[in-house]
Short mmCIF file of C-alpha atoms in Angstrom, two decimals:
data_model
loop_
_atom_site.label_atom_id
_atom_site.label_comp_id
_atom_site.label_asym_id
_atom_site.label_seq_id
_atom_site.Cartn_x
_atom_site.Cartn_y
_atom_site.Cartn_z
CA ASN A 211 4.30 -2.85 0.91
CA ALA A 212 6.10 -1.18 -2.00
CA GLY A 213 5.50 -4.10 -4.39
CA VAL A 214 7.98 -4.05 -7.26
CA THR A 215 10.36 -1.11 -7.43
CA GLN A 216 12.73 -0.19 -10.24
CA THR A 217 15.63 2.23 -10.50
CA PRO A 218 16.36 4.45 -12.29
CA LYS A 219 13.10 5.79 -13.70
CA PHE A 220 14.79 7.31 -16.72
CA GLN A 221 18.26 7.06 -18.24
CA VAL A 222 20.07 8.40 -21.28
CA LEU A 223 23.11 6.49 -22.53
CA LYS A 224 25.53 6.89 -25.39
CA THR A 225 26.16 3.96 -27.70
CA GLY A 226 28.70 1.62 -26.12
CA GLN A 227 28.10 2.67 -22.54
CA SER A 228 27.04 0.15 -19.94
CA MET A 229 24.47 0.30 -17.19
CA THR A 230 22.54 -1.85 -14.75
CA LEU A 231 18.81 -1.62 -14.16
CA GLN A 232 17.81 -2.54 -10.64
CA CYS A 233 14.65 -4.29 -9.52
CA ALA A 234 13.46 -5.32 -6.07
CA GLN A 235 10.27 -6.87 -4.75
CA ASP A 236 9.01 -7.16 -1.19
CA MET A 237 6.24 -9.71 -1.76
CA ASN A 238 8.38 -12.78 -1.03
CA HIS A 239 7.94 -13.92 -4.62
CA ASN A 240 10.07 -16.71 -6.01
CA SER A 241 10.03 -15.77 -9.69
CA MET A 242 11.15 -12.54 -11.32
CA TYR A 243 11.13 -11.33 -14.93
CA TRP A 244 12.54 -8.60 -17.15
CA TYR A 245 10.51 -7.35 -20.14
CA ARG A 246 10.97 -4.64 -22.70
CA GLN A 247 8.05 -2.78 -24.23
CA ASP A 248 8.24 -1.18 -27.66
CA PRO A 249 5.44 0.50 -29.62
CA GLY A 250 3.31 -2.06 -31.44
CA MET A 251 5.41 -4.97 -30.09
CA GLY A 252 3.78 -5.45 -26.73
CA LEU A 253 5.84 -6.78 -23.85
CA ARG A 254 8.65 -9.16 -24.72
CA LEU A 255 10.45 -11.29 -22.17
CA ILE A 256 14.20 -10.72 -21.95
CA TYR A 257 15.21 -12.98 -19.06
CA TYR A 258 13.52 -14.60 -16.12
CA SER A 259 14.52 -16.19 -12.85
CA ALA A 260 12.28 -19.01 -11.67
CA SER A 261 13.90 -19.02 -8.24
CA GLU A 262 16.90 -17.63 -6.40
CA GLY A 263 20.07 -18.85 -8.07
CA THR A 264 18.57 -19.63 -11.48
CA THR A 265 18.15 -17.54 -14.61
CA ASP A 266 16.91 -18.38 -18.10
CA LYS A 267 16.70 -16.63 -21.45
CA GLY A 268 13.44 -15.31 -22.73
CA GLU A 269 12.41 -14.20 -26.18
CA VAL A 270 14.94 -11.38 -26.72
CA PRO A 271 18.05 -11.97 -24.54
CA ASN A 272 20.78 -10.77 -26.90
CA GLY A 273 22.75 -7.81 -25.55
CA TYR A 274 21.61 -8.33 -21.96
CA ASN A 275 22.78 -10.12 -18.85
CA VAL A 276 20.99 -10.66 -15.55
CA SER A 277 21.83 -11.40 -11.96
CA ARG A 278 19.47 -12.75 -9.33
CA LEU A 279 21.28 -11.23 -6.38
CA ASN A 280 18.98 -12.72 -3.76
CA LYS A 281 15.29 -13.54 -3.46
CA ARG A 282 14.32 -9.87 -3.52
CA GLU A 283 16.56 -8.44 -6.24
CA PHE A 284 16.96 -9.11 -9.96
CA SER A 285 19.17 -6.81 -12.04
CA LEU A 286 19.47 -6.36 -15.80
CA ARG A 287 22.78 -5.26 -17.32
CA LEU A 288 23.50 -3.76 -20.70
CA GLU A 289 27.23 -4.25 -21.33
CA SER A 290 27.48 -2.15 -24.48
CA ALA A 291 24.29 -0.22 -25.17
CA ALA A 292 22.97 0.09 -28.72
CA PRO A 293 20.24 2.40 -30.10
CA SER A 294 18.08 -0.72 -30.67
CA GLN A 295 17.92 -1.09 -26.90
CA THR A 296 16.01 2.17 -26.55
CA SER A 297 12.84 0.98 -24.85
CA VAL A 298 10.83 0.90 -21.66
CA TYR A 299 11.98 -1.88 -19.35
CA PHE A 300 9.65 -3.53 -16.86
CA CYS A 301 10.50 -5.86 -14.05
CA ALA A 302 7.84 -8.24 -12.76
CA SER A 303 7.54 -10.87 -10.08
CA SER A 304 5.26 -13.75 -9.28
CA TYR A 305 4.91 -16.18 -6.42
CA ASP A 306 5.61 -19.28 -8.37
CA ARG A 307 6.86 -19.92 -11.88
CA VAL A 308 4.33 -22.71 -12.39
CA ARG A 309 1.49 -20.47 -11.28
CA GLY A 310 3.31 -17.40 -12.50
CA GLU A 311 0.28 -16.15 -14.28
CA THR A 312 -0.20 -13.53 -11.61
CA GLN A 313 2.72 -11.30 -12.40
CA TYR A 314 3.07 -7.95 -10.67
CA PHE A 315 4.88 -5.22 -12.56
CA GLY A 316 7.11 -2.37 -11.52
CA PRO A 317 6.70 1.21 -12.80
CA GLY A 318 9.29 0.80 -15.55
CA THR A 319 12.61 2.34 -16.60
CA ARG A 320 12.69 4.47 -19.73
CA LEU A 321 16.01 4.05 -21.52
CA LEU A 322 17.21 6.20 -24.41
CA VAL A 323 20.40 5.15 -26.20
CA LEU A 324 21.88 7.81 -28.46
CA GLN B 1120 2.50 -13.85 -37.80
CA LYS B 1121 2.39 -12.96 -34.11
CA GLU B 1122 1.36 -15.61 -31.64
CA VAL B 1123 -1.17 -13.24 -30.06
CA GLU B 1124 -3.00 -10.63 -32.13
CA GLN B 1125 -4.71 -7.58 -30.69
CA ASP B 1126 -6.14 -4.55 -32.47
CA PRO B 1127 -4.08 -1.50 -31.40
CA GLY B 1128 -7.04 0.92 -31.59
CA PRO B 1129 -7.57 3.55 -30.41
CA LEU B 1130 -11.07 2.58 -29.41
CA SER B 1131 -13.08 5.67 -28.51
CA VAL B 1132 -16.40 5.34 -26.66
CA PRO B 1133 -18.73 7.71 -24.79
CA GLU B 1134 -18.94 7.48 -21.03
CA GLY B 1135 -21.39 4.79 -19.94
CA ALA B 1136 -20.95 2.66 -23.06
CA ILE B 1137 -19.80 -0.94 -23.11
CA VAL B 1138 -16.17 -1.41 -24.14
CA SER B 1139 -15.48 -4.63 -26.02
CA LEU B 1140 -11.90 -5.83 -26.43
CA ASN B 1141 -10.56 -9.05 -27.89
CA CYS B 1142 -7.48 -11.06 -28.76
CA THR B 1143 -6.88 -14.02 -31.02
CA TYR B 1144 -4.08 -16.50 -30.61
CA SER B 1145 -2.54 -19.38 -32.49
CA ASN B 1146 -0.95 -21.57 -29.78
CA SER B 1147 -3.44 -24.21 -28.67
CA ALA B 1148 -1.26 -24.93 -25.60
CA PHE B 1149 -2.31 -21.66 -23.95
CA GLN B 1150 -4.61 -22.32 -21.03
CA TYR B 1151 -4.12 -19.32 -18.72
CA PHE B 1152 -5.53 -16.03 -19.97
CA MET B 1153 -5.11 -12.61 -18.46
CA TRP B 1154 -6.06 -9.02 -19.07
CA TYR B 1155 -3.79 -6.22 -17.87
CA ARG B 1156 -4.56 -2.51 -17.76
CA GLN B 1157 -1.74 -0.04 -18.35
CA TYR B 1158 -2.06 3.67 -17.74
CA SER B 1159 0.29 6.00 -19.57
CA ARG B 1160 3.85 5.83 -18.19
CA LYS B 1161 2.90 3.15 -15.66
CA GLY B 1162 3.46 -0.57 -15.35
CA PRO B 1163 0.72 -3.06 -16.32
CA GLU B 1164 -1.67 -4.12 -13.56
CA LEU B 1165 -3.59 -7.38 -13.58
CA LEU B 1166 -7.34 -6.95 -14.15
CA MET B 1167 -8.68 -10.41 -14.86
CA TYR B 1168 -7.35 -13.95 -14.88
CA THR B 1169 -9.12 -16.95 -16.40
CA TYR B 1170 -8.12 -20.57 -16.64
CA SER B 1171 -9.28 -22.52 -19.72
CA SER B 1172 -12.61 -21.71 -21.38
CA GLY B 1173 -15.53 -19.91 -19.83
CA ASN B 1174 -16.62 -16.58 -18.39
CA LYS B 1175 -15.49 -14.66 -15.36
CA GLU B 1176 -17.09 -11.53 -13.95
CA ASP B 1177 -15.60 -9.01 -11.54
CA GLY B 1178 -17.62 -5.86 -10.98
CA ARG B 1179 -17.91 -4.01 -14.27
CA PHE B 1180 -15.46 -6.36 -16.00
CA THR B 1181 -16.27 -9.64 -17.76
CA ALA B 1182 -13.65 -11.88 -19.34
CA GLN B 1183 -14.57 -14.60 -21.82
CA VAL B 1184 -12.41 -17.36 -23.25
CA ASP B 1185 -13.33 -19.52 -26.23
CA LYS B 1186 -10.50 -22.01 -26.67
CA SER B 1187 -12.19 -23.72 -29.61
CA SER B 1188 -11.99 -20.47 -31.57
CA LYS B 1189 -8.73 -19.31 -29.92
CA TYR B 1190 -10.43 -16.06 -29.01
CA ILE B 1191 -10.65 -14.12 -25.74
CA SER B 1192 -12.67 -11.03 -24.87
CA LEU B 1193 -12.90 -8.39 -22.19
CA PHE B 1194 -16.06 -6.34 -21.66
CA ILE B 1195 -16.20 -3.19 -19.55
CA ARG B 1196 -19.71 -2.11 -18.60
CA ASP B 1197 -20.70 1.45 -17.69
CA SER B 1198 -17.33 2.74 -18.87
CA GLN B 1199 -15.79 5.70 -17.06
CA PRO B 1200 -13.14 8.22 -18.16
CA SER B 1201 -10.84 6.54 -15.62
CA ASP B 1202 -11.02 3.39 -17.77
CA SER B 1203 -9.02 5.22 -20.44
CA ALA B 1204 -5.86 3.17 -20.72
CA THR B 1205 -4.16 0.52 -22.82
CA TYR B 1206 -5.46 -3.00 -22.27
CA LEU B 1207 -3.10 -5.90 -22.82
CA CYS B 1208 -4.10 -9.49 -23.16
CA ALA B 1209 -1.61 -12.12 -22.01
CA MET B 1210 -1.58 -15.87 -21.98
CA SER B 1211 0.57 -18.79 -21.00
CA ALA B 1212 0.73 -22.52 -21.31
CA GLY B 1213 1.02 -22.91 -17.55
CA ALA B 1214 3.21 -25.62 -16.16
CA ALA B 1215 4.62 -26.38 -19.58
CA GLY B 1216 6.79 -23.29 -19.40
CA ASN B 1217 5.02 -20.46 -17.80
CA LYS B 1218 6.15 -17.42 -19.68
CA LEU B 1219 3.50 -14.90 -20.57
CA THR B 1220 2.94 -14.01 -24.22
CA PHE B 1221 1.40 -10.57 -24.59
CA GLY B 1222 -0.72 -8.98 -27.27
CA GLY B 1223 0.36 -5.54 -28.46
CA GLY B 1224 -2.37 -3.79 -26.47
CA THR B 1225 -5.51 -1.81 -27.36
CA ARG B 1226 -5.69 1.84 -26.44
CA VAL B 1227 -9.12 2.81 -25.08
CA LEU B 1228 -10.44 6.35 -24.72
CA VAL B 1229 -13.64 6.95 -22.75
CA LYS B 1230 -14.97 10.42 -23.45
CA PRO B 1231 -17.05 12.26 -20.81
#
Protein backbone atom coordinates (compact mmCIF):
# COMPACT_ATOMS: atom_id res chain seq x y z
CA ASN A 1 0.00 0.00 0.00
CA ALA A 2 1.67 3.20 -1.21
CA GLY A 3 -1.02 5.47 0.28
CA VAL A 4 -1.04 8.87 -1.41
CA THR A 5 1.65 9.52 -4.00
CA GLN A 6 2.51 12.80 -5.69
CA THR A 7 4.64 13.69 -8.70
CA PRO A 8 6.87 15.53 -9.21
CA LYS A 9 8.63 16.02 -5.88
CA PHE A 10 10.16 19.30 -6.94
CA GLN A 11 9.66 21.65 -9.89
CA VAL A 12 11.00 25.00 -11.03
CA LEU A 13 8.88 27.04 -13.44
CA LYS A 14 9.21 30.40 -15.11
CA THR A 15 6.39 32.91 -14.81
CA GLY A 16 3.70 32.10 -17.38
CA GLN A 17 4.59 28.44 -17.80
CA SER A 18 2.02 25.76 -17.13
CA MET A 19 2.25 22.45 -15.35
CA THR A 20 0.16 19.69 -13.84
CA LEU A 21 0.72 18.17 -10.43
CA GLN A 22 -0.31 14.55 -10.22
CA CYS A 23 -1.81 12.74 -7.25
CA ALA A 24 -2.93 9.14 -6.83
CA GLN A 25 -4.23 7.12 -3.90
CA ASP A 26 -4.62 3.37 -3.54
CA MET A 27 -6.83 3.32 -0.44
CA ASN A 28 -10.15 3.27 -2.33
CA HIS A 29 -11.00 6.67 -0.89
CA ASN A 30 -13.89 8.66 -2.29
CA SER A 31 -12.73 12.17 -1.45
CA MET A 32 -9.52 13.91 -2.50
CA TYR A 33 -8.09 17.35 -1.73
CA TRP A 34 -5.38 19.75 -2.85
CA TYR A 35 -3.74 22.08 -0.31
CA ARG A 36 -0.93 24.58 -0.43
CA GLN A 37 1.31 25.25 2.54
CA ASP A 38 3.10 28.56 3.01
CA PRO A 39 5.18 29.69 6.00
CA GLY A 40 2.97 31.02 8.78
CA MET A 41 -0.22 30.34 6.77
CA GLY A 42 -0.75 26.71 7.57
CA LEU A 43 -2.46 24.48 5.03
CA ARG A 44 -5.05 26.12 2.80
CA LEU A 45 -7.51 24.18 0.70
CA ILE A 46 -7.34 24.89 -3.03
CA TYR A 47 -9.88 22.43 -4.46
CA TYR A 48 -11.50 19.22 -3.37
CA SER A 49 -13.39 16.37 -4.94
CA ALA A 50 -16.04 14.77 -2.76
CA SER A 51 -16.43 11.86 -5.16
CA GLU A 52 -15.48 10.78 -8.66
CA GLY A 53 -16.90 13.24 -11.16
CA THR A 54 -17.30 16.19 -8.79
CA THR A 55 -14.99 19.04 -7.86
CA ASP A 56 -15.47 22.13 -5.72
CA LYS A 57 -13.50 25.25 -4.89
CA GLY A 58 -11.77 25.62 -1.59
CA GLU A 59 -10.34 28.66 0.13
CA VAL A 60 -7.76 29.71 -2.50
CA PRO A 61 -8.81 28.40 -5.97
CA ASN A 62 -7.74 31.33 -8.15
CA GLY A 63 -5.09 30.41 -10.72
CA TYR A 64 -5.71 26.67 -10.44
CA ASN A 65 -7.81 24.02 -12.12
CA VAL A 66 -8.38 20.40 -11.15
CA SER A 67 -9.43 17.16 -12.75
CA ARG A 68 -10.71 14.08 -10.97
CA LEU A 69 -9.56 11.62 -13.61
CA ASN A 70 -10.98 8.57 -11.86
CA LYS A 71 -11.45 7.38 -8.29
CA ARG A 72 -7.70 7.06 -7.77
CA GLU A 73 -6.33 10.20 -9.42
CA PHE A 74 -6.79 13.92 -8.81
CA SER A 75 -4.60 16.40 -10.70
CA LEU A 76 -3.94 20.10 -10.11
CA ARG A 77 -3.09 22.36 -13.05
CA LEU A 78 -1.45 25.75 -13.09
CA GLU A 79 -2.28 27.31 -16.47
CA SER A 80 -0.02 30.34 -16.18
CA ALA A 81 2.27 30.14 -13.16
CA ALA A 82 2.94 33.23 -11.05
CA PRO A 83 5.59 33.80 -8.35
CA SER A 84 2.76 33.93 -5.78
CA GLN A 85 2.16 30.25 -6.50
CA THR A 86 5.56 29.32 -5.11
CA SER A 87 4.60 26.92 -2.34
CA VAL A 88 4.52 23.33 -1.18
CA TYR A 89 1.49 21.49 -2.54
CA PHE A 90 -0.07 18.56 -0.72
CA CYS A 91 -2.65 16.14 -1.96
CA ALA A 92 -4.82 14.31 0.56
CA SER A 93 -7.58 11.74 0.48
CA SER A 94 -10.26 10.50 2.81
CA TYR A 95 -12.82 7.74 2.72
CA ASP A 96 -15.85 9.91 2.88
CA ARG A 97 -16.38 13.65 2.62
CA VAL A 98 -18.86 13.61 5.50
CA ARG A 99 -16.42 11.74 7.70
CA GLY A 100 -13.48 13.27 5.89
CA GLU A 101 -11.82 14.18 9.11
CA THR A 102 -9.34 11.38 8.61
CA GLN A 103 -7.37 12.80 5.74
CA TYR A 104 -4.19 11.09 4.60
CA PHE A 105 -1.54 13.27 3.01
CA GLY A 106 1.00 12.71 0.28
CA PRO A 107 4.67 13.71 0.58
CA GLY A 108 4.19 17.04 -1.19
CA THR A 109 5.44 18.83 -4.30
CA ARG A 110 7.75 21.80 -3.86
CA LEU A 111 7.11 24.38 -6.57
CA LEU A 112 9.31 27.40 -7.26
CA VAL A 113 8.06 29.97 -9.77
CA LEU A 114 10.70 32.42 -10.95
CA GLN B 1 -8.24 37.40 12.47
CA LYS B 2 -7.58 33.78 11.57
CA GLU B 3 -10.27 31.23 12.26
CA VAL B 4 -7.77 28.97 14.04
CA GLU B 5 -4.85 30.42 16.01
CA GLN B 6 -1.74 28.48 16.95
CA ASP B 7 1.52 29.73 18.42
CA PRO B 8 4.27 29.10 15.82
CA GLY B 9 6.98 28.46 18.44
CA PRO B 10 9.58 27.09 18.37
CA LEU B 11 8.90 25.28 21.61
CA SER B 12 12.12 23.78 22.96
CA VAL B 13 12.01 21.18 25.75
CA PRO B 14 14.48 18.70 27.26
CA GLU B 15 14.02 15.01 26.57
CA GLY B 16 11.53 13.45 28.97
CA ALA B 17 9.57 16.66 29.55
CA ILE B 18 5.88 17.12 28.87
CA VAL B 19 5.12 19.05 25.68
CA SER B 20 1.98 21.16 25.84
CA LEU B 21 0.45 22.50 22.63
CA ASN B 22 -2.79 24.36 22.07
CA CYS B 23 -5.04 26.05 19.55
CA THR B 24 -7.89 28.50 19.86
CA TYR B 25 -10.67 28.90 17.35
CA SER B 26 -13.56 31.21 16.66
CA ASN B 27 -16.07 29.07 14.71
CA SER B 28 -18.51 27.46 17.13
CA ALA B 29 -19.65 25.07 14.37
CA PHE B 30 -16.40 23.09 14.60
CA GLN B 31 -17.01 19.71 16.17
CA TYR B 32 -14.24 17.49 14.80
CA PHE B 33 -10.74 18.22 16.08
CA MET B 34 -7.48 16.74 14.92
CA TRP B 35 -3.79 16.96 15.57
CA TYR B 36 -1.32 16.27 12.78
CA ARG B 37 2.44 15.83 13.06
CA GLN B 38 4.65 17.01 10.21
CA TYR B 39 8.32 16.21 9.94
CA SER B 40 10.51 18.48 7.87
CA ARG B 41 9.89 18.04 4.12
CA LYS B 42 7.17 15.45 4.72
CA GLY B 43 3.40 15.43 4.53
CA PRO B 44 1.27 15.78 7.69
CA GLU B 45 0.28 12.55 9.43
CA LEU B 46 -2.76 12.20 11.66
CA LEU B 47 -1.92 11.80 15.36
CA MET B 48 -5.17 12.28 17.22
CA TYR B 49 -8.82 12.76 16.35
CA THR B 50 -11.52 13.90 18.77
CA TYR B 51 -15.20 14.52 18.28
CA SER B 52 -16.82 17.28 20.37
CA SER B 53 -15.57 18.02 23.89
CA GLY B 54 -13.59 15.72 26.12
CA ASN B 55 -10.27 13.94 26.43
CA LYS B 56 -8.67 11.22 24.38
CA GLU B 57 -5.50 9.34 25.22
CA ASP B 58 -3.29 7.28 22.91
CA GLY B 59 0.00 6.12 24.36
CA ARG B 60 2.08 9.16 25.23
CA PHE B 61 -0.39 11.54 23.57
CA THR B 62 -3.46 13.15 25.15
CA ALA B 63 -5.84 15.42 23.28
CA GLN B 64 -8.29 17.69 25.08
CA VAL B 65 -11.16 19.72 23.66
CA ASP B 66 -13.02 22.45 25.53
CA LYS B 67 -15.74 23.68 23.19
CA SER B 68 -17.08 26.16 25.73
CA SER B 69 -13.75 27.99 25.65
CA LYS B 70 -13.04 27.17 21.98
CA TYR B 71 -9.69 25.74 23.02
CA ILE B 72 -7.96 22.45 22.21
CA SER B 73 -4.74 20.99 23.58
CA LEU B 74 -2.27 18.24 22.85
CA PHE B 75 0.06 16.86 25.52
CA ILE B 76 3.05 14.67 24.79
CA ARG B 77 4.42 12.82 27.81
CA ASP B 78 8.00 11.57 28.13
CA SER B 79 9.02 13.50 25.03
CA GLN B 80 11.69 12.03 22.76
CA PRO B 81 13.99 13.67 20.20
CA SER B 82 11.92 11.84 17.55
CA ASP B 83 8.95 14.00 18.61
CA SER B 84 10.74 17.02 17.14
CA ALA B 85 8.40 18.15 14.39
CA THR B 86 5.74 20.71 13.57
CA TYR B 87 2.34 19.98 15.09
CA LEU B 88 -0.75 21.22 13.28
CA CYS B 89 -4.19 21.42 14.74
CA ALA B 90 -7.13 21.04 12.36
CA MET B 91 -10.86 21.15 12.76
CA SER B 92 -14.04 20.85 10.78
CA ALA B 93 -17.74 21.33 11.12
CA GLY B 94 -18.39 17.78 9.97
CA ALA B 95 -21.39 17.08 7.83
CA ALA B 96 -22.07 20.78 7.40
CA GLY B 97 -19.23 21.03 4.91
CA ASN B 98 -16.35 18.93 5.90
CA LYS B 99 -13.33 20.92 4.92
CA LEU B 100 -10.49 21.03 7.40
CA THR B 101 -9.32 24.38 8.73
CA PHE B 102 -5.73 24.23 9.92
CA GLY B 103 -3.76 26.23 12.44
CA GLY B 104 -0.38 27.52 11.30
CA GLY B 105 1.51 24.85 13.24
CA THR B 106 3.85 24.85 16.25
CA ARG B 107 7.43 23.78 15.78
CA VAL B 108 8.66 21.56 18.64
CA LEU B 109 12.28 20.76 19.42
CA VAL B 110 13.07 18.03 21.95
CA LYS B 111 16.70 18.24 23.01
CA PRO B 112 18.56 15.09 24.15
